[in-house]
Structures are given as structure tokens and as C-alpha cells.
Amino acid sequence: MTPPAPPSHLATSSTAPEHDTARPATAMPPLDAWMHRQQSHGGSTMTAALLAWFEGPPPTLSALRSSVAFRLAPFERLRQMPGAAGPADGGWPRWSTGPHFEAAHHIVESPDAASTELEVDIAALFTAPLDPCRPPWQLHLIPTTGGFVLLFRAHHALLDGRSIATLLRALFDEKDALRPPRVGGPAPADTPSRTRRLAWALGDLLPKARPLPFHGPVDPHRVLCFCPVPRKELDAARASLRSDASADRASANAVFLSATAGALRNLGVAGRPLPALPGICALVPVDVRADGESQLLGNHYATVRVPLPQQRDARARLGAVDAFIRRAAIGARARAQAAVVSSRPRKITPLGNAAGRYVDSPRYFSLLCSSVSTHAGDLTLGSARLTKMAAVPPLGPGHPLAVTAIHHGSTSVVTAVTDHNHRDLARPLAEGIRDEIRLLAH
């Protein structure tokens, strides 16, 4: 029997213990508000999470709380709580900021997890309700054989994936950290023209994705599968497009997307072609923080739809994805979209969602595909070393499946997330993506 749905992750009142009446509440930015609104859609429990595996002795709960209190207290975002606005605000949700950072309420220790049960345990924790009377985030310490796992989960209205990674990295000690790539806006000469931005805006309003056979209602329970991929295999797959004419490697994102396309094709869940909906589209989040804003928390990304080709040959698929990413000006396109979405608050209606290019229909995108590199060297917590990371995204209305990949150090981790009704897809898809990467590597 399927257990009952968990209660809402978000408070609807601003009378929680941490609410500071001396500080005025502020209106949520449009993307935060959209995430807040999605929480009301039944199975769309809009929690996002990041999982970090460590080799070495776990810290005590008190030591972890002390470290979090010292290192994360300066981040004011971790004291913010959602609250309902009054009629004068048109029902637009607001953020209020608590006066104190209370690590004891957010840092908890979970029972020891066997490696064979970790996916089940993480799925249960992932969907557990966050405290509605406090800022919606929590850090779990989970001892395992030979090490431990940290699970940082937060409501997506509060933090995006990059924000969670930033907070975890602030908690760890860095040794020989790598310099992150430039993420800022383009040089003035590369700024897209007004005509091009208008063409992007109009194009994003058009249905371009093929609904897949598994699309439909989403239940509130999650099934996870984590599938490690050695970095040497990912690097070999990236180099598989090199030729005498070009020394360029494909991006890690292109490898992940093309491998996802191949896995869907092999599983026979790619659907049937429709004349008006040309193919499968991945919804790819793109960070839009400018240079110097790596510590900026909240939701600072935009989404770009990337076609997932269905050719039989794996390298042909990789070539098609990599070529699209190179020519589509994805970074500039994402920044142009973010500027429109964040320009002013708007009423949350189906038409408003379409105008902001954040719509629920599977005809807008076939599935979420998010790939991130940490660009970090050796990270430690005490004497324990961080070995790999995984991202767990929320499932939106109508989309009971999402896939992610995080590339850190010598290991990448592919994660498939489904609801309980589509649990049979999680492992085959994650393992299928891994197998497609191996195919490209050899």
C-alpha cells in the first residue's frame, strides 16, 4: 500500500518562531515564487538536495553543528522563511528573515545506513516534510560503512542546486582547490541583439517537446538510483569526437545529454514522432550568476531546451548535441531569459507561466537533465575526504522522471529520480546512461 502523502514543505504563515517582526518582509523574486507555487501541486514536493560521500570517520553531531554554526551563519539566506502576503500584495508570497541562526534545529543525525539500502533511506529522507516553522532546509549526517554521507536538502524556493553546493563547499576544507570557470556575462560586443532576444522569447513560447510514455500525474514518494562513472571514462567519452580536423573535446554536459538520449532510445520510452512536436527536449538549467557572484544564494538560473537526438550511432548523437550547444549561445540565451523572468513580479497564472517560459506541460520539455562540475580539488571535513557527490532534483507536475550528473574529482555520479509509480525506470535509466558513456569511451 502506498503511504499517505507528506504534508506541505512550506509554511503559509509568517508567525513562526524565527520570524523577526523588526525586519520587513520582502516580495519573493519571480522564480522563487514559482517554486513556492509548485508546492501546492499534489506530488510536486519541491525539495532539492545534494548528497556528499566521505571516506573517514564521521564527525560527532555536536562537532558538525558547531562547524555549521561557525561557517554557515553568515549566509543570511539560511534564515529566510516563506510567508503569505496580504490582499494588498495580490497574494504574492514574501520572504521574512529570522533574527538568529539555529544550527541545532537544522542539523540532525540519521541512523546508520547500509550501502545496499542507502538509496531507499535517502529517498525517504528526501521526501520527509521540512519544519514548517523554520527556514526550509536541513542537513543530515548519515554514518555508513567506512565513512559517512551528508545530505543537504532545501525547498527549491529557498536554494537552487548551485546554492546548496556553495554552502556545502563553505563547510568543507579545501586543499589545492581548482579555479572555477568564468560564469559571467559575455563581453559587450557579444551581447545578443534585441531582435535575437525577441526571437528567443517567441521561440520559447512554442511547444517543442514530445511527451514521453511515462508522463502523467506525480505521486509524492521518490525512488532514487545513484550510478558512479569513473572520470577517466567520462574524459575518454569527451575525447571521442576528436579528429585530424579538430582537437576540441565535447563538453561533459554534451556527453551526459547524448548518453541520456541513447538510454531513452534503448529503453524504448522515446515515444512516437509527431509532426508538430519534432523530438525529445531536455530542460537544462544554466547558471546565470555573473563574475564575483559565486557566493550568491537563491535561484539564479534559467533553462534552455536542448534536443536529444535519436540516431542509432552513439557518436552521431554526441556530435549533434555538442554542435547544438556550441552554436545555440546557451549562456547568452539563459541570461536573456533570466532578465525577462526577473524583470518584475507577475501574477502566477497559466498565461504568466508561459510568458516566463516556465510551464508544466510535457510539450514544453520531455525531462529535466542537469549536469554540473564542482571545479573543486580535494575537499575534506575533518580527517574525512569527500569522494563523490550527487544531486537530487524535485519532480514537477506531469514529469515523474528527472536525471542529473555531478562531476567531482575522479568520479561522476549519474542520478535518476522517479516517483513511486514509475520506480521501474530509475535503475535502468541511470545504468543505461552509464553504459552509453562507456560506449562512447571505447
Tab-separated table of C-alpha atoms in Angstrom:
chain	number	residue	atom	x	y	z
A	1	MET	CA	0.000	0.000	0.000
A	2	THR	CA	1.310	3.425	-0.903
A	3	PRO	CA	1.797	5.552	2.243
A	4	PRO	CA	-0.079	8.858	2.515
A	5	ALA	CA	1.376	11.987	1.008
A	6	PRO	CA	3.611	14.036	3.316
A	7	PRO	CA	2.393	17.465	4.373
A	8	SER	CA	3.487	20.645	2.624
A	9	HIS	CA	7.151	21.649	2.955
A	10	LEU	CA	6.358	25.334	3.195
A	11	ALA	CA	4.772	27.465	5.856
A	12	THR	CA	1.891	29.709	4.864
A	13	SER	CA	2.119	31.920	7.924
A	14	SER	CA	4.709	34.466	8.998
A	15	THR	CA	4.163	33.810	12.743
A	16	ALA	CA	6.852	31.107	13.045
A	17	PRO	CA	9.335	31.236	15.979
A	18	GLU	CA	12.168	32.615	13.833
A	19	HIS	CA	10.130	35.420	12.265
A	20	ASP	CA	11.648	38.796	13.069
A	21	THR	CA	8.905	41.413	13.166
A	22	ALA	CA	11.539	44.155	13.379
A	23	ARG	CA	12.627	43.437	9.794
A	24	PRO	CA	10.163	43.965	6.956
A	25	ALA	CA	9.256	41.016	4.765
A	26	THR	CA	10.206	41.286	1.107
A	27	ALA	CA	8.474	40.003	-2.004
A	28	MET	CA	9.901	36.799	-3.416
A	29	PRO	CA	11.651	37.104	-6.762
A	30	PRO	CA	9.528	35.592	-9.552
A	31	LEU	CA	11.494	32.340	-9.788
A	32	ASP	CA	11.333	31.792	-6.012
A	33	ALA	CA	7.601	32.467	-6.143
A	34	TRP	CA	7.142	29.982	-8.980
A	35	MET	CA	8.858	27.273	-6.913
A	36	HIS	CA	6.713	28.214	-3.930
A	37	ARG	CA	3.579	27.908	-6.034
A	38	GLN	CA	4.524	24.454	-7.329
A	39	GLN	CA	4.389	23.054	-3.804
A	40	SER	CA	0.593	23.061	-3.972
A	41	HIS	CA	0.523	20.627	-6.907
A	42	GLY	CA	-0.033	17.326	-5.088
A	43	GLY	CA	3.045	15.178	-5.637
A	44	SER	CA	5.323	18.099	-6.516
A	45	THR	CA	7.183	18.305	-3.214
A	46	MET	CA	9.677	20.890	-4.363
A	47	THR	CA	12.681	19.793	-2.329
A	48	ALA	CA	16.139	19.820	-3.915
A	49	ALA	CA	19.109	18.024	-2.371
A	50	LEU	CA	22.811	17.404	-2.696
A	51	LEU	CA	24.472	14.238	-1.418
A	52	ALA	CA	28.165	14.034	-0.462
A	53	TRP	CA	30.047	10.798	0.277
A	54	PHE	CA	33.077	10.801	2.610
A	55	GLU	CA	35.795	8.275	3.404
A	56	GLY	CA	36.927	8.548	7.003
A	57	PRO	CA	35.482	8.946	10.495
A	58	PRO	CA	32.234	10.920	10.736
A	59	PRO	CA	32.137	13.987	12.960
A	60	THR	CA	30.037	13.933	16.085
A	61	LEU	CA	26.682	15.661	15.797
A	62	SER	CA	27.792	18.398	18.194
A	63	ALA	CA	31.005	18.992	16.227
A	64	LEU	CA	29.081	19.214	12.956
A	65	ARG	CA	26.595	21.658	14.468
A	66	SER	CA	29.446	23.813	15.776
A	67	SER	CA	31.138	23.835	12.387
A	68	VAL	CA	27.891	24.711	10.600
A	69	ALA	CA	27.145	27.467	13.118
A	70	PHE	CA	30.594	28.973	12.549
A	71	ARG	CA	30.842	28.638	8.770
A	72	LEU	CA	27.266	28.995	7.508
A	73	ALA	CA	25.786	31.521	9.942
A	74	PRO	CA	26.992	34.488	7.808
A	75	PHE	CA	24.685	33.365	4.969
A	76	GLU	CA	21.516	35.350	5.688
A	77	ARG	CA	19.573	33.305	3.126
A	78	LEU	CA	19.579	30.386	5.581
A	79	ARG	CA	17.446	32.451	7.974
A	80	GLN	CA	14.693	33.220	5.475
A	81	MET	CA	11.195	31.799	5.737
A	82	PRO	CA	8.270	31.936	3.316
A	83	GLY	CA	5.133	33.743	4.347
A	84	ALA	CA	1.798	34.517	2.734
A	85	ALA	CA	1.210	38.100	1.658
A	86	GLY	CA	-1.881	40.120	2.440
A	87	PRO	CA	-4.629	41.072	-0.045
A	88	ALA	CA	-2.859	44.343	-0.779
A	89	ASP	CA	0.036	42.370	-2.265
A	90	GLY	CA	-2.187	40.448	-4.637
A	91	GLY	CA	-1.357	37.159	-2.949
A	92	TRP	CA	2.318	37.369	-3.927
A	93	PRO	CA	4.428	35.331	-1.426
A	94	ARG	CA	7.097	37.013	0.655
A	95	TRP	CA	10.347	36.182	2.436
A	96	SER	CA	10.840	37.083	6.089
A	97	THR	CA	14.230	36.865	7.816
A	98	GLY	CA	14.715	35.300	11.232
A	99	PRO	CA	16.891	37.012	13.856
A	100	HIS	CA	19.064	34.008	14.757
A	101	PHE	CA	20.838	31.155	13.028
A	102	GLU	CA	19.904	27.996	14.938
A	103	ALA	CA	22.084	25.109	13.780
A	104	ALA	CA	20.578	22.700	16.326
A	105	HIS	CA	17.211	22.879	14.562
A	106	HIS	CA	18.626	22.131	11.099
A	107	ILE	CA	21.475	19.635	11.670
A	108	VAL	CA	20.320	16.103	12.500
A	109	GLU	CA	21.870	12.644	12.628
A	110	SER	CA	20.123	9.772	10.894
A	111	PRO	CA	20.556	6.064	11.684
A	112	ASP	CA	23.460	4.158	10.159
A	113	ALA	CA	22.753	3.227	6.531
A	114	ALA	CA	23.973	0.086	4.827
A	115	SER	CA	25.281	0.730	1.314
A	116	THR	CA	22.617	-1.583	-0.119
A	117	GLU	CA	19.846	0.462	1.498
A	118	LEU	CA	21.274	3.950	1.068
A	119	GLU	CA	19.125	4.827	-1.961
A	120	VAL	CA	15.960	3.824	-0.082
A	121	ASP	CA	16.982	5.734	3.047
A	122	ILE	CA	17.887	8.865	1.087
A	123	ALA	CA	14.581	8.733	-0.820
A	124	ALA	CA	12.669	8.581	2.478
A	125	LEU	CA	14.617	11.495	3.948
A	126	PHE	CA	14.316	13.473	0.717
A	127	THR	CA	10.511	13.448	0.820
A	128	ALA	CA	10.135	13.918	4.588
A	129	PRO	CA	8.494	17.254	5.448
A	130	LEU	CA	10.708	20.128	6.455
A	131	ASP	CA	9.829	22.022	9.623
A	132	PRO	CA	7.081	24.487	8.580
A	133	CYS	CA	8.029	26.815	11.440
A	134	ARG	CA	11.614	27.388	10.406
A	135	PRO	CA	13.650	28.187	7.280
A	136	PRO	CA	13.067	25.260	4.881
A	137	TRP	CA	16.430	23.479	4.854
A	138	GLN	CA	18.104	20.624	6.717
A	139	LEU	CA	21.487	18.850	6.831
A	140	HIS	CA	21.525	15.131	7.630
A	141	LEU	CA	24.580	13.248	8.924
A	142	ILE	CA	24.321	9.589	7.887
A	143	PRO	CA	27.058	7.176	9.078
A	144	THR	CA	27.924	4.396	6.620
A	145	THR	CA	30.432	1.556	6.469
A	146	GLY	CA	33.901	3.105	6.233
A	147	GLY	CA	32.661	6.684	6.189
A	148	PHE	CA	29.538	8.815	6.158
A	149	VAL	CA	27.187	10.748	3.921
A	150	LEU	CA	25.906	14.305	4.211
A	151	LEU	CA	22.504	15.083	2.726
A	152	PHE	CA	21.719	18.790	2.370
A	153	ARG	CA	18.107	19.332	1.364
A	154	ALA	CA	16.156	22.544	0.962
A	155	HIS	CA	12.995	23.801	-0.622
A	156	HIS	CA	13.799	24.946	-4.141
A	157	ALA	CA	12.162	28.309	-3.468
A	158	LEU	CA	14.984	28.967	-0.992
A	159	LEU	CA	18.026	27.491	-2.753
A	160	ASP	CA	18.934	26.219	-6.205
A	161	GLY	CA	21.467	23.445	-6.756
A	162	ARG	CA	24.402	25.832	-7.160
A	163	SER	CA	23.455	27.482	-3.846
A	164	ILE	CA	23.444	24.152	-1.996
A	165	ALA	CA	26.843	23.296	-3.495
A	166	THR	CA	28.176	26.705	-2.406
A	167	LEU	CA	27.015	26.133	1.169
A	168	LEU	CA	28.489	22.656	1.352
A	169	ARG	CA	31.786	23.862	-0.079
A	170	ALA	CA	31.894	26.623	2.542
A	171	LEU	CA	31.542	23.928	5.186
A	172	PHE	CA	34.469	21.860	3.890
A	173	ASP	CA	38.213	22.466	3.956
A	174	GLU	CA	39.778	22.940	0.525
A	175	LYS	CA	43.200	21.658	-0.487
A	176	ASP	CA	44.552	22.642	-3.885
A	177	ALA	CA	41.131	23.908	-4.946
A	178	LEU	CA	40.744	24.416	-8.654
A	179	ARG	CA	39.806	27.755	-10.135
A	180	PRO	CA	36.172	27.695	-11.294
A	181	PRO	CA	35.458	28.602	-14.910
A	182	ARG	CA	34.212	32.020	-15.864
A	183	VAL	CA	30.431	32.171	-15.475
A	184	GLY	CA	29.799	35.869	-16.010
A	185	GLY	CA	28.047	37.573	-18.853
A	186	PRO	CA	29.571	37.959	-22.283
A	187	ALA	CA	31.690	40.878	-23.360
A	188	PRO	CA	29.640	43.879	-24.582
A	189	ALA	CA	30.414	43.025	-28.203
A	190	ASP	CA	28.833	39.603	-27.688
A	191	THR	CA	25.592	40.895	-26.170
A	192	PRO	CA	22.695	39.411	-28.165
A	193	SER	CA	20.768	41.899	-30.234
A	194	ARG	CA	17.231	42.928	-29.361
A	195	THR	CA	15.987	41.112	-32.456
A	196	ARG	CA	17.696	37.903	-31.384
A	197	ARG	CA	16.358	38.172	-27.836
A	198	LEU	CA	12.852	38.675	-29.242
A	199	ALA	CA	13.270	35.627	-31.473
A	200	TRP	CA	14.345	33.575	-28.453
A	201	ALA	CA	11.368	34.803	-26.434
A	202	LEU	CA	8.900	33.898	-29.180
A	203	GLY	CA	10.571	30.552	-29.810
A	204	ASP	CA	10.414	29.617	-26.140
A	205	LEU	CA	6.635	30.059	-26.168
A	206	LEU	CA	6.212	27.323	-28.772
A	207	PRO	CA	5.705	23.649	-27.829
A	208	LYS	CA	8.808	21.824	-28.995
A	209	ALA	CA	8.954	18.610	-26.987
A	210	ARG	CA	7.475	15.178	-27.490
A	211	PRO	CA	5.511	13.916	-24.443
A	212	LEU	CA	7.041	10.590	-23.427
A	213	PRO	CA	5.024	7.486	-22.488
A	214	PHE	CA	5.660	7.922	-18.763
A	215	HIS	CA	4.351	11.485	-18.475
A	216	GLY	CA	1.389	11.982	-16.178
A	217	PRO	CA	0.477	12.587	-12.529
A	218	VAL	CA	3.309	12.551	-9.988
A	219	ASP	CA	2.889	10.874	-6.615
A	220	PRO	CA	4.670	12.300	-3.525
A	221	HIS	CA	7.145	9.451	-2.996
A	222	ARG	CA	10.543	9.099	-4.636
A	223	VAL	CA	12.763	6.303	-5.912
A	224	LEU	CA	16.468	7.059	-6.444
A	225	CYS	CA	19.317	5.318	-8.221
A	226	PHE	CA	22.937	6.505	-7.989
A	227	CYS	CA	25.329	5.205	-10.640
A	228	PRO	CA	29.054	6.138	-10.397
A	229	VAL	CA	31.080	6.697	-13.558
A	230	PRO	CA	34.905	6.865	-13.370
A	231	ARG	CA	36.203	10.225	-14.520
A	232	LYS	CA	38.607	8.539	-16.933
A	233	GLU	CA	35.618	7.081	-18.803
A	234	LEU	CA	33.924	10.471	-18.966
A	235	ASP	CA	37.144	12.065	-20.268
A	236	ALA	CA	37.519	9.343	-22.887
A	237	ALA	CA	33.925	9.890	-23.984
A	238	ARG	CA	34.554	13.635	-24.276
A	239	ALA	CA	37.582	12.940	-26.474
A	240	SER	CA	35.694	10.559	-28.768
A	241	LEU	CA	34.828	13.370	-31.221
A	242	ARG	CA	38.433	14.423	-31.758
A	243	SER	CA	39.702	14.101	-35.301
A	244	ASP	CA	42.527	15.298	-37.502
A	245	ALA	CA	40.443	18.385	-38.257
A	246	SER	CA	39.660	19.296	-34.642
A	247	ALA	CA	41.388	18.859	-31.282
A	248	ASP	CA	38.364	20.029	-29.310
A	249	ARG	CA	36.695	17.715	-26.819
A	250	ALA	CA	32.955	17.542	-26.306
A	251	SER	CA	31.714	19.097	-23.076
A	252	ALA	CA	30.820	16.903	-20.115
A	253	ASN	CA	27.279	18.248	-20.436
A	254	ALA	CA	27.073	17.132	-24.074
A	255	VAL	CA	28.254	13.630	-23.128
A	256	PHE	CA	25.631	13.392	-20.390
A	257	LEU	CA	22.819	14.635	-22.641
A	258	SER	CA	23.716	12.388	-25.557
A	259	ALA	CA	24.040	9.402	-23.197
A	260	THR	CA	20.592	10.188	-21.811
A	261	ALA	CA	19.213	10.267	-25.347
A	262	GLY	CA	20.755	6.860	-26.043
A	263	ALA	CA	19.432	5.374	-22.794
A	264	LEU	CA	15.880	6.559	-23.558
A	265	ARG	CA	16.149	5.104	-27.048
A	266	ASN	CA	17.401	1.756	-25.782
A	267	LEU	CA	14.653	1.545	-23.157
A	268	GLY	CA	12.001	2.193	-25.791
A	269	VAL	CA	10.478	5.158	-23.941
A	270	ALA	CA	11.212	7.807	-26.560
A	271	GLY	CA	7.609	7.969	-27.748
A	272	ARG	CA	6.322	8.274	-31.286
A	273	PRO	CA	7.223	11.210	-33.561
A	274	LEU	CA	4.576	13.880	-34.004
A	275	PRO	CA	4.728	16.382	-36.890
A	276	ALA	CA	4.086	19.403	-34.667
A	277	LEU	CA	6.407	18.224	-31.873
A	278	PRO	CA	9.678	17.331	-33.557
A	279	GLY	CA	11.525	15.450	-30.849
A	280	ILE	CA	12.641	14.889	-27.297
A	281	CYS	CA	13.843	18.010	-25.474
A	282	ALA	CA	15.891	18.098	-22.294
A	283	LEU	CA	15.304	21.037	-19.974
A	284	VAL	CA	18.820	22.118	-18.984
A	285	PRO	CA	19.339	24.572	-16.088
A	286	VAL	CA	22.053	27.148	-16.804
A	287	ASP	CA	23.655	29.214	-14.045
A	288	VAL	CA	23.389	32.962	-14.719
A	289	ARG	CA	25.487	34.340	-11.854
A	290	ALA	CA	27.984	36.929	-13.022
A	291	ASP	CA	31.687	37.010	-12.184
A	292	GLY	CA	32.141	37.668	-8.477
A	293	GLU	CA	28.704	36.252	-7.613
A	294	SER	CA	29.683	32.647	-6.895
A	295	GLN	CA	28.521	33.060	-3.287
A	296	LEU	CA	25.128	34.462	-4.300
A	297	LEU	CA	22.378	32.237	-2.896
A	298	GLY	CA	18.799	31.801	-4.059
A	299	ASN	CA	17.547	30.886	-7.526
A	300	HIS	CA	19.831	32.346	-10.174
A	301	TYR	CA	19.493	30.185	-13.247
A	302	ALA	CA	17.473	29.935	-16.421
A	303	THR	CA	16.548	26.927	-18.514
A	304	VAL	CA	17.363	26.065	-22.113
A	305	ARG	CA	15.760	23.286	-24.126
A	306	VAL	CA	18.284	21.030	-25.824
A	307	PRO	CA	17.110	18.493	-28.457
A	308	LEU	CA	18.062	14.902	-27.635
A	309	PRO	CA	18.810	13.180	-30.968
A	310	GLN	CA	17.664	9.619	-31.555
A	311	GLN	CA	20.218	8.362	-34.109
A	312	ARG	CA	21.361	4.791	-33.700
A	313	ASP	CA	25.073	5.695	-33.590
A	314	ALA	CA	26.275	6.992	-30.180
A	315	ARG	CA	28.954	9.292	-31.620
A	316	ALA	CA	26.489	10.773	-34.076
A	317	ARG	CA	24.222	11.631	-31.140
A	318	LEU	CA	27.132	13.180	-29.235
A	319	GLY	CA	28.170	15.187	-32.286
A	320	ALA	CA	24.647	16.531	-32.736
A	321	VAL	CA	24.290	17.569	-29.088
A	322	ASP	CA	27.743	19.120	-28.903
A	323	ALA	CA	27.153	21.073	-32.128
A	324	PHE	CA	23.827	22.413	-30.818
A	325	ILE	CA	25.388	23.533	-27.539
A	326	ARG	CA	28.222	25.304	-29.377
A	327	ARG	CA	26.043	27.178	-31.854
A	328	ALA	CA	22.984	27.929	-29.708
A	329	ALA	CA	24.633	30.566	-27.477
A	330	ILE	CA	23.187	28.802	-24.462
A	331	GLY	CA	24.796	31.079	-21.883
A	332	ALA	CA	23.590	34.278	-23.558
A	333	ARG	CA	20.176	32.787	-24.157
A	334	ALA	CA	19.833	31.810	-20.490
A	335	ARG	CA	20.864	35.270	-19.318
A	336	ALA	CA	18.366	36.898	-21.683
A	337	GLN	CA	15.621	34.645	-20.339
A	338	ALA	CA	16.586	35.342	-16.726
A	339	ALA	CA	16.429	39.087	-17.368
A	340	VAL	CA	12.858	38.773	-18.640
A	341	VAL	CA	11.672	36.461	-15.865
A	342	SER	CA	13.174	38.583	-13.070
A	343	SER	CA	12.234	41.966	-14.529
A	344	ARG	CA	9.084	42.372	-12.471
A	345	PRO	CA	6.664	40.329	-10.357
A	346	ARG	CA	3.724	38.953	-12.289
A	347	LYS	CA	0.571	37.126	-11.390
A	348	ILE	CA	1.009	33.382	-11.258
A	349	THR	CA	-1.344	32.176	-13.963
A	350	PRO	CA	-1.012	29.658	-16.825
A	351	LEU	CA	-0.505	32.561	-19.231
A	352	GLY	CA	2.025	34.177	-16.905
A	353	ASN	CA	3.934	30.922	-16.655
A	354	ALA	CA	4.047	30.634	-20.437
A	355	ALA	CA	5.272	34.209	-20.745
A	356	GLY	CA	8.066	33.386	-18.292
A	357	ARG	CA	8.947	30.160	-20.150
A	358	TYR	CA	8.252	28.076	-17.035
A	359	VAL	CA	5.316	25.869	-17.961
A	360	ASP	CA	4.300	22.469	-16.676
A	361	SER	CA	3.244	20.798	-19.902
A	362	PRO	CA	5.391	17.884	-21.159
A	363	ARG	CA	5.037	19.503	-24.600
A	364	TYR	CA	7.413	22.180	-23.349
A	365	PHE	CA	10.139	19.731	-22.259
A	366	SER	CA	10.420	15.965	-22.146
A	367	LEU	CA	12.521	15.638	-18.984
A	368	LEU	CA	14.901	17.551	-16.736
A	369	CYS	CA	18.599	16.884	-17.373
A	370	SER	CA	21.070	18.714	-15.127
A	371	SER	CA	24.848	18.229	-15.321
A	372	VAL	CA	27.290	20.089	-13.048
A	373	SER	CA	31.045	20.035	-12.465
A	374	THR	CA	32.194	21.100	-8.994
A	375	HIS	CA	35.507	22.533	-10.281
A	376	ALA	CA	36.957	21.689	-6.869
A	377	GLY	CA	40.142	19.978	-5.826
A	378	ASP	CA	40.457	17.855	-2.704
A	379	LEU	CA	37.720	18.661	-0.149
A	380	THR	CA	37.744	17.364	3.411
A	381	LEU	CA	35.624	17.534	6.546
A	382	GLY	CA	37.935	16.962	9.476
A	383	SER	CA	40.066	13.958	8.548
A	384	ALA	CA	37.453	12.568	6.130
A	385	ARG	CA	37.828	13.082	2.368
A	386	LEU	CA	34.960	13.897	0.019
A	387	THR	CA	34.914	11.229	-2.704
A	388	LYS	CA	31.816	11.935	-4.793
A	389	MET	CA	28.604	13.954	-4.942
A	390	ALA	CA	25.118	13.507	-6.360
A	391	ALA	CA	22.212	15.860	-6.992
A	392	VAL	CA	18.569	15.021	-6.301
A	393	PRO	CA	16.164	17.402	-8.078
A	394	PRO	CA	12.442	17.879	-7.464
A	395	LEU	CA	9.860	16.417	-9.842
A	396	GLY	CA	7.493	18.963	-11.338
A	397	PRO	CA	3.853	18.416	-12.293
A	398	GLY	CA	3.478	15.932	-15.133
A	399	HIS	CA	7.164	14.921	-15.008
A	400	PRO	CA	7.717	11.806	-12.857
A	401	LEU	CA	11.318	11.388	-14.015
A	402	ALA	CA	14.489	13.510	-13.886
A	403	VAL	CA	18.194	12.763	-14.309
A	404	THR	CA	21.306	14.559	-13.079
A	405	ALA	CA	25.078	14.145	-13.138
A	406	ILE	CA	27.671	15.713	-10.849
A	407	HIS	CA	31.330	15.535	-11.816
A	408	HIS	CA	33.723	15.791	-8.858
A	409	GLY	CA	37.292	14.595	-8.646
A	410	SER	CA	37.806	11.127	-10.092
A	411	THR	CA	34.129	10.155	-10.093
A	412	SER	CA	30.918	11.337	-11.713
A	413	VAL	CA	27.577	10.221	-10.306
A	414	VAL	CA	24.524	9.826	-12.519
A	415	THR	CA	21.263	10.028	-10.586
A	416	ALA	CA	17.807	9.041	-11.767
A	417	VAL	CA	14.801	10.211	-9.754
A	418	THR	CA	11.286	8.882	-10.303
A	419	ASP	CA	8.065	8.852	-8.357
A	420	HIS	CA	6.901	5.569	-6.847
A	421	ASN	CA	4.550	4.785	-9.729
A	422	HIS	CA	7.477	4.819	-12.186
A	423	ARG	CA	10.058	3.159	-9.927
A	424	ASP	CA	10.938	0.568	-12.577
A	425	LEU	CA	12.533	3.316	-14.698
A	426	ALA	CA	15.063	4.614	-12.161
A	427	ARG	CA	17.748	1.936	-12.229
A	428	PRO	CA	17.542	1.034	-15.943
A	429	LEU	CA	17.831	4.690	-16.936
A	430	ALA	CA	20.756	5.520	-14.622
A	431	GLU	CA	22.618	2.380	-15.653
A	432	GLY	CA	21.724	2.984	-19.284
A	433	ILE	CA	23.305	6.464	-19.164
A	434	ARG	CA	26.444	4.976	-17.608
A	435	ASP	CA	26.592	2.289	-20.297
A	436	GLU	CA	26.215	4.885	-23.060
A	437	ILE	CA	29.143	6.868	-21.611
A	438	ARG	CA	31.225	3.686	-21.582
A	439	LEU	CA	30.240	3.016	-25.182
A	440	LEU	CA	31.495	6.454	-26.180
A	441	ALA	CA	34.708	5.915	-24.206
A	442	HIS	CA	35.696	2.705	-26.048
